[in-house]
């Protein structure tokens, strides 16, 4: 396969040569650098590259060019390579046009001239963009294949696990793909025993347990050592932030996560109000970037499930699903929340077979030209609706309240109103899910009474629960399971406050994010009273590390 292409466009030959030289010096070993002296010439080049089925990773265009401006070129280039990263090169006087182009041409970044030194002003920006592009780039495939049934819960869970851990794979539907049947026959595999994971070396895993699959695809499932300064349970935004700050400040840090970095936020199809990302960012990309940052500073990740936490003197122990224990001085609980289940007839049996919780992005392509139903009216539901609208013929949002205004950000409401194939039905709720092998219809109650709607996919966003049943009674929680911390321990309900006064043996009061067990901290959505936003979770995760330092200094 040819190397992916970086295309530089500028009518000033001297500037174009400088851009090309800088690009080749940094990226020449991985990418091919191609040049064009005008917007029209660049479009002709893209047309030829498209005909040859070559990959284009980046378009870097000057704004002021005769005949066709940079913004016009980048907007037209989207029809050839919609996934290429688009960067506008501007003079200081053109920055307003560049900012407008973020919305019109969907550019990903703009740079002002001059960009010297490139090590500071050019390469960091392009590195970031190219990492994003590579995360979604699928070259000629010769890797993992998954064969399963679309309407299988196990198949859905397996694909979701691989996708959220950024493990490249190709999925084949056993019921619709001749290639799938041929591969099963060639490898003498039972077509009834699915899902199956096929590897390039000829080996296969049939309906594997998650820990077994994790180890096989290269994820760490055993800790490298028995003791750490800090163990973080959960790799959502709060846990990842804590890992970045802990590891960067010299703490031996272990992150325990059973699924994938990113947590619930990792399933968000697009987050547009997160600081520093004017064009928005997917939850998966946010999790991937943060994971890379953690690893860079030396944090260790473990694909395991935490089963319990206990204290013994100065040490805190976390038991794992495989029976092992890891010890540390500090434990941070950052397990986040899980979507609440829809308690209606038929829903449980059809989970993973047409009924999904969260955005379930691995199912998006399968919804092409279908009608998708979404239950919920908060931001996560709005983000999912906009994402599925790119694939589905129609997206219907079933909202229990009278409108979206009370629960959804204004920018999402505006985007939904501008998207013609999204329909919002207020004062409406699902009362039954119908189907045999998979979801076939929904019984809905609305302002005009009950009706039955044909449906193949239902995505549920109806609030979240903390899932903290695995924690010991010594870690005090509210009646919904959220963990008390700091001053909330002494100002909670009388029963909980009384337990805390008996249990807390320290002369000092608990730190702001410290639970009822000294040295066990809590951050993010799982904390009682937290603000359910990715940015606030990141803030709490970073702050918790400072309290951890103070706790360690008290030894």
C-alpha positions in Angstrom: 0.0 0.0 0.0 1.2 3.5 -0.8 1.8 5.8 2.2 -1.1 8.2 3.0 -0.7 11.7 1.5 -0.3 15.2 3.0 -1.4 17.8 0.4 0.0 21.3 0.7 -1.7 24.1 -1.3 -0.4 27.7 -1.8 0.0 30.0 -4.8 3.2 31.6 -3.4 5.9 29.2 -4.6 8.3 30.2 -1.8 5.8 29.6 0.9 4.7 26.3 -0.7 8.3 25.1 -0.8 8.8 26.0 2.8 5.7 24.1 3.9 6.6 21.1 1.8 10.2 21.0 3.3 8.8 21.3 6.8 6.3 18.5 6.2 8.9 16.2 4.6 11.4 16.7 7.4 8.9 15.6 10.1 6.6 13.2 8.3 8.4 12.0 5.1 9.1 8.6 6.5 5.4 7.9 7.1 3.5 10.0 4.6 3.9 11.2 1.0 3.9 15.0 0.7 2.2 16.3 -2.5 1.9 20.0 -3.5 -0.5 22.1 -5.6 -0.1 25.8 -6.6 -3.9 26.6 -6.6 -7.2 25.5 -5.3 -8.3 24.1 -8.6 -5.1 22.2 -9.2 -5.4 20.7 -5.7 -9.0 19.6 -6.5 -7.8 18.0 -9.8 -5.1 16.2 -7.8 -7.6 14.9 -5.2 -9.8 13.6 -8.0 -6.9 11.6 -9.4 -5.9 10.3 -6.0 -9.5 9.3 -5.4 -9.6 7.4 -8.7 -6.5 5.5 -7.7 -8.0 4.8 -4.2 -5.1 6.4 -2.4 -5.5 7.7 1.1 -5.2 11.4 2.0 -4.6 12.2 5.6 -4.2 16.0 5.7 -5.0 19.1 3.6 -3.0 22.2 4.4 -4.1 25.2 2.4 -3.3 28.9 2.3 -6.4 31.2 2.6 -5.5 34.0 0.1 -5.3 32.4 -3.3 -6.5 33.9 -6.7 -9.5 32.1 -8.2 -10.4 30.0 -5.1 -9.8 30.8 -1.5 -8.4 28.3 1.0 -11.8 28.0 2.7 -13.5 27.4 -0.6 -11.0 24.7 -1.5 -11.3 22.9 1.8 -15.0 22.9 1.6 -15.0 21.4 -1.9 -12.3 18.9 -0.9 -14.7 17.3 1.6 -16.6 15.7 -1.2 -13.5 13.8 -2.2 -12.0 13.0 1.2 -14.5 13.8 4.0 -12.3 12.3 6.7 -9.0 14.1 5.8 -7.9 16.6 8.4 -8.3 20.2 7.1 -5.9 23.0 8.2 -6.1 26.6 7.0 -2.9 28.7 6.8 -3.8 32.4 7.3 -2.3 35.8 7.8 -3.2 37.5 11.1 -5.8 39.7 9.3 -7.7 36.5 8.1 -8.2 35.0 11.5 -11.9 35.9 11.5 -12.5 34.1 8.3 -10.6 31.1 9.7 -12.8 31.0 12.8 -15.9 31.1 10.6 -14.5 28.3 8.5 -14.6 26.0 11.5 -18.4 25.9 10.9 -18.7 26.4 7.1 -15.8 24.3 5.8 -15.5 22.2 9.0 -11.8 22.9 9.2 -10.1 21.3 12.1 -7.4 23.9 12.8 -6.0 27.2 11.4 -2.4 28.4 11.7 -1.2 31.9 11.3 1.9 32.8 9.3 4.8 32.6 10.1 4.8 29.2 11.7 8.5 29.2 12.7 9.8 27.4 14.6 7.8 24.4 13.3 8.8 22.3 16.3 6.6 24.6 18.4 4.0 26.0 16.1 3.4 23.5 13.4 4.3 19.9 14.3 2.4 19.6 17.7 -0.8 20.7 15.9 -0.3 18.3 12.9 0.8 15.4 15.2 -2.4 15.7 17.1 -4.5 15.8 13.9 -2.7 12.9 12.3 -3.1 10.8 15.4 -6.8 11.4 15.1 -6.9 10.5 11.5 -4.9 7.3 12.0 -7.3 6.2 14.7 -10.1 6.1 12.1 -8.0 5.0 9.1 -8.6 1.5 7.8 -5.9 0.4 5.4 -6.1 -2.9 3.4 -7.2 -5.2 6.1 -5.3 -8.2 7.3 -6.1 -8.5 11.0 -8.7 -9.6 13.4 -12.1 -10.7 12.1 -15.2 -11.1 14.2 -18.0 -13.4 12.9 -21.3 -13.2 14.7 -25.0 -12.3 14.5 -26.2 -8.7 14.5 -29.0 -9.6 17.0 -26.7 -11.3 19.5 -26.0 -9.7 22.9 -22.6 -11.5 23.2 -21.6 -10.3 19.7 -22.6 -6.7 20.5 -20.6 -6.8 23.8 -17.5 -8.3 22.1 -17.5 -5.7 19.2 -18.1 -2.9 21.6 -15.1 -4.0 23.8 -12.8 -4.2 20.8 -14.0 -0.8 19.4 -13.7 1.1 22.6 -10.2 -0.3 23.2 -9.3 0.8 19.6 -8.5 -2.7 18.5 -8.9 -2.8 14.7 -11.2 -5.6 13.5 -13.6 -6.4 10.7 -17.1 -7.7 11.5 -18.9 -10.2 9.3 -22.5 -11.0 9.8 -22.9 -14.8 9.8 -26.4 -14.6 8.4 -25.6 -12.3 5.5 -22.0 -12.8 4.5 -20.7 -15.6 2.3 -17.2 -14.7 3.3 -18.2 -15.5 7.0 -19.5 -18.9 6.1 -16.4 -19.6 4.0 -14.0 -18.6 6.8 -15.9 -20.8 9.3 -15.7 -23.7 6.9 -12.0 -23.2 6.2 -11.1 -23.2 9.9 -13.5 -26.1 10.8 -15.5 -23.9 13.2 -19.1 -24.6 14.3 -21.4 -22.0 12.7 -23.7 -22.3 15.7 -21.0 -21.4 18.2 -20.8 -17.7 17.8 -19.4 -15.1 18.1 -15.9 -16.2 17.0 -12.7 -14.1 16.8 -10.3 -15.0 14.0 -6.7 -13.9 14.1 -4.2 -13.4 11.2 -2.0 -16.3 12.4 -4.9 -18.8 11.9 -5.9 -19.1 15.5 -9.4 -18.4 16.8 -11.3 -17.7 20.0 -14.9 -19.0 20.3 -17.2 -16.9 22.4 -14.3 -15.7 24.6 -14.5 -14.3 28.1 -13.6 -10.6 28.1 -10.4 -11.1 30.1 -9.2 -13.9 27.7 -9.9 -11.7 24.7 -8.1 -8.8 26.4 -5.0 -10.8 26.9 -5.0 -12.2 23.4 -5.2 -8.7 21.7 -2.4 -7.3 23.8 -4.2 -5.6 26.7 -2.5 -6.1 30.1 -4.6 -8.3 32.4 -2.0 -8.9 35.2 -0.4 -6.1 37.3 3.4 -5.7 36.8 3.9 -5.4 40.5 2.1 -6.0 43.8 2.4 -2.4 45.3 1.6 1.0 43.9 1.5 4.5 45.4 -2.0 5.0 43.9 -4.6 2.6 42.4 -7.3 4.3 40.4 -10.5 2.2 39.9 -12.2 3.3 36.7 -10.8 4.9 33.5 -13.4 7.6 32.8 -12.5 11.2 32.6 -11.9 11.5 36.4 -9.8 8.4 36.5 -7.8 9.3 33.5 -7.1 12.8 34.8 -6.0 11.4 38.1 -3.7 9.0 36.3 -2.1 11.8 34.3 -1.5 14.0 37.3 -0.4 11.1 39.6 2.0 9.5 37.1 3.4 12.9 36.0 4.1 13.8 39.6 6.1 10.7 40.3 3.4 8.4 41.9 3.5 4.8 40.8 0.0 4.7 39.4 -2.2 1.7 38.3 -5.5 2.2 36.6 -8.0 -0.7 36.8 -10.7 -0.7 34.1 -12.8 -3.7 32.9 -14.0 -2.2 29.7 -12.1 0.6 28.0 -10.6 4.0 28.7 -13.2 6.8 28.4 -15.9 5.5 30.7 -19.5 6.5 29.9 -18.1 9.6 28.2 -16.2 7.3 25.9 -19.5 6.2 24.3 -20.5 9.8 23.4 -20.7 10.2 19.6 -19.5 13.9 19.9 -18.8 16.3 22.7 -18.9 19.9 21.4 -18.7 21.9 24.6 -15.4 20.5 26.0 -12.8 23.3 26.4 -10.1 23.3 23.8 -11.9 21.5 21.0 -13.8 24.0 18.9 -14.8 21.5 16.3 -15.9 19.0 18.9 -14.4 15.6 19.8 -15.9 12.1 20.1 -15.8 10.5 23.5 -13.7 7.7 22.1 -11.1 10.1 20.9 -11.1 11.9 24.2 -10.5 8.6 26.0 -7.8 7.5 23.5 -5.9 10.8 23.8 -6.1 10.7 27.6 -5.0 7.1 27.7 -1.9 7.9 25.5 -1.1 10.8 27.8 -1.3 8.5 30.9 0.9 5.9 29.3 3.4 8.5 28.3 3.9 9.5 31.9 4.2 5.9 33.0 0.8 5.0 34.3 -0.1 1.3 34.1 -3.4 0.1 32.8 -5.1 -3.2 33.8 -8.1 -4.7 32.0 -9.7 -6.3 35.0 -12.7 -5.8 37.2 -12.3 -4.6 40.8 -14.3 -6.8 43.2 -13.7 -5.2 46.6 -11.6 -2.7 48.6 -10.2 -3.2 52.1 -8.0 -1.2 54.4 -5.2 -2.7 56.6 -3.1 -0.2 58.5 -1.5 2.2 56.0 -2.2 -0.1 53.1 -5.3 -0.2 50.8 -6.0 -3.4 48.9 -8.1 -3.9 45.8 -9.2 -7.4 44.9 -9.5 -8.3 41.2 -11.9 -10.6 39.4 -9.2 -13.3 38.9 -8.6 -13.5 42.7 -5.5 -11.5 42.9 -5.0 -8.4 45.1 -3.0 -5.2 44.5 -2.0 -3.0 47.3 -1.3 0.7 47.6 -1.2 3.6 50.0 -4.1 5.4 48.1 -7.1 4.2 46.2 -9.2 6.6 44.0 -12.7 5.5 43.2 -13.6 6.9 39.8 -16.0 4.2 38.5 -18.5 6.7 37.1 -22.0 5.6 36.4 -23.9 3.2 34.1 -27.1 4.0 32.2 -30.3 3.0 34.1 -32.3 0.1 32.6 -35.6 0.7 31.0 -38.1 -1.2 33.2 -40.7 -2.2 30.7 -42.0 -5.6 29.4 -39.8 -7.2 26.8 -36.8 -4.9 27.3 -34.6 -7.3 29.3 -34.9 -10.1 26.8 -34.1 -7.8 23.8 -31.1 -6.1 25.4 -28.3 -6.3 22.8 -30.7 -7.5 20.2 -32.2 -4.2 19.2 -32.3 -2.5 22.6 -29.1 -0.8 23.6 -27.9 1.4 26.5 -25.9 4.4 25.6 -24.8 5.4 22.1 -23.7 1.8 21.1 -21.7 3.3 18.2 -20.7 -0.1 16.8 -24.4 -0.5 15.8 -24.5 2.8 13.8 -23.6 1.4 10.4 -26.1 -1.4 10.8 -28.8 1.2 11.2 -28.3 2.5 7.7 -31.6 3.5 6.0 -33.6 2.4 9.1 -35.6 4.3 11.7 -33.9 4.6 15.0 -35.6 5.4 18.3 -33.9 7.2 21.2 -35.4 7.4 24.7 -34.1 10.4 26.7 -33.8 14.2 26.5 -30.4 15.0 28.0 -27.1 15.8 26.3 -26.1 12.2 25.7 -29.4 11.5 23.9 -29.0 14.6 21.8 -25.4 13.7 20.8 -26.5 10.2 19.9 -29.4 11.5 17.8 -27.1 13.7 15.8 -24.7 10.8 15.2 -27.3 8.3 14.2 -28.9 10.8 11.9 -25.9 10.4 9.6 -26.8 6.8 9.0 -30.4 6.2 9.7 -33.3 7.3 7.5 -35.1 8.8 10.5 -34.3 9.3 14.2 -37.2 9.6 16.5 -36.5 11.0 20.0 -39.1 9.9 22.6 -38.9 12.5 25.4 -40.9 12.1 28.6 -40.9 15.8 29.4 -42.7 18.6 27.6 -39.5 19.8 25.7 -35.7 19.5 25.5 -35.0 22.9 27.0 -35.0 21.7 30.7 -32.4 19.0 30.2 -30.3 19.6 27.1 -27.7 22.2 26.2 -28.8 24.9 23.8 -26.2 24.1 21.1 -27.5 20.6 20.8 -31.1 21.7 20.6 -30.2 24.1 17.8 -28.4 21.3 15.9 -31.3 18.9 16.3 -33.7 21.5 15.0 -31.5 22.0 11.9 -31.3 18.2 11.2 -34.3 17.3 9.0 -34.4 13.5 9.7 -34.6 14.0 13.5 -38.1 14.1 15.0 -38.7 15.0 18.7 -41.8 13.7 20.3 -42.4 15.3 23.7 -44.7 13.9 26.5 -44.0 10.4 25.1 -42.7 7.2 26.6 -42.1 3.6 25.6 -44.2 1.1 27.5 -43.3 -2.2 25.9 -40.6 -3.7 23.6 -41.9 -6.3 21.2 -40.0 -9.0 19.2 -38.9 -12.6 19.1 -35.3 -13.0 18.0 -34.8 -9.2 18.0 -36.6 -5.9 18.5 -39.5 -5.6 16.0 -41.8 -3.0 17.4 -42.4 -0.5 20.3 -45.6 0.2 22.1 -45.6 3.9 22.8 -47.8 6.2 24.9 -48.1 9.8 23.8 -50.5 12.8 23.9 -52.8 11.0 21.5 -52.9 7.7 23.3 -51.1 4.4 22.7 -49.7 3.2 19.4 -47.5 0.4 18.1 -44.5 1.5 16.0 -42.3 -0.8 13.9 -38.7 -0.6 15.2 -35.4 -2.3 14.8 -33.2 -0.3 17.2 -33.9 1.5 20.4 -31.1 3.4 22.3 -31.8 4.3 25.9 -30.5 7.3 27.8 -32.7 7.7 31.0 -30.3 8.7 33.7 -27.5 6.7 35.4 -26.8 4.6 38.5 -23.4 4.4 40.3 -23.1 0.6 40.5 -21.2 0.7 43.8 -22.7 -2.5 45.4 -19.2 -4.1 45.3 -17.9 -1.6 47.9 -17.7 -2.5 51.6 -20.2 -1.0 54.1 -17.4 1.1 55.6 -17.4 3.3 52.4 -20.6 5.3 53.1 -23.0 6.0 50.3 -26.3 7.8 49.8 -29.6 5.9 49.2 -28.8 5.8 45.5 -25.3 4.4 45.9 -23.3 7.6 45.3 -20.2 7.8 47.6 -20.1 10.4 50.3 -16.9 12.4 50.7 -15.4 15.4 52.5 -17.9 17.6 54.4 -20.8 15.6 53.0 -19.9 12.8 55.4 -20.8 14.8 58.5 -23.7 16.7 56.9 -25.5 13.7 55.3 -28.6 12.2 56.6 -28.5 11.6 60.4 -28.0 7.8 60.1 -25.0 8.1 57.8 -23.5 11.0 59.8 -23.7 8.8 63.0 -21.9 5.9 61.2 -19.2 8.3 60.1 -18.6 9.7 63.6 -18.2 6.3 65.0 -16.0 5.0 62.1 -13.7 8.0 61.5 -10.7 7.6 63.9 -8.5 10.3 62.5 -7.8 13.6 64.4 -8.0 15.5 61.2 -11.3 16.0 59.2 -11.5 14.1 55.9 -10.0 15.8 52.8 -12.5 17.3 50.3 -12.7 14.2 48.1 -11.9 11.6 50.7 -14.4 8.9 51.5 -15.3 7.6 55.0 -12.2 5.3 54.8 -9.0 7.3 55.1 -6.8 7.0 52.0 -9.8 6.0 49.8 -10.8 9.0 47.6 -13.6 9.5 45.2 -13.9 11.6 42.0 -16.3 12.1 39.1 -19.9 11.0 38.6 -19.8 8.3 41.3 -19.3 11.0 44.0 -22.4 12.2 45.9 -23.2 15.7 44.7 -21.0 15.7 41.6 -21.8 17.7 38.5 -22.4 15.2 35.7 -20.1 16.7 33.1 -16.9 15.4 31.6 -15.0 18.6 32.4 -15.9 18.6 36.1 -14.9 14.9 36.3 -11.5 15.8 34.9 -11.2 18.6 37.4 -12.1 16.3 40.4 -9.6 13.7 39.2 -6.8 16.1 39.1 -7.7 17.7 42.5 -7.9 14.3 44.1 -4.2 13.7 43.4 -3.3 16.8 45.4 -5.3 15.5 48.4 -3.5 12.1 47.9 -0.2 13.9 48.2 -1.3 15.5 51.4 -2.5 12.1 52.7 0.8 10.5 51.8 2.7 13.3 53.6 0.9 12.5 56.8 2.6 9.1 57.2 
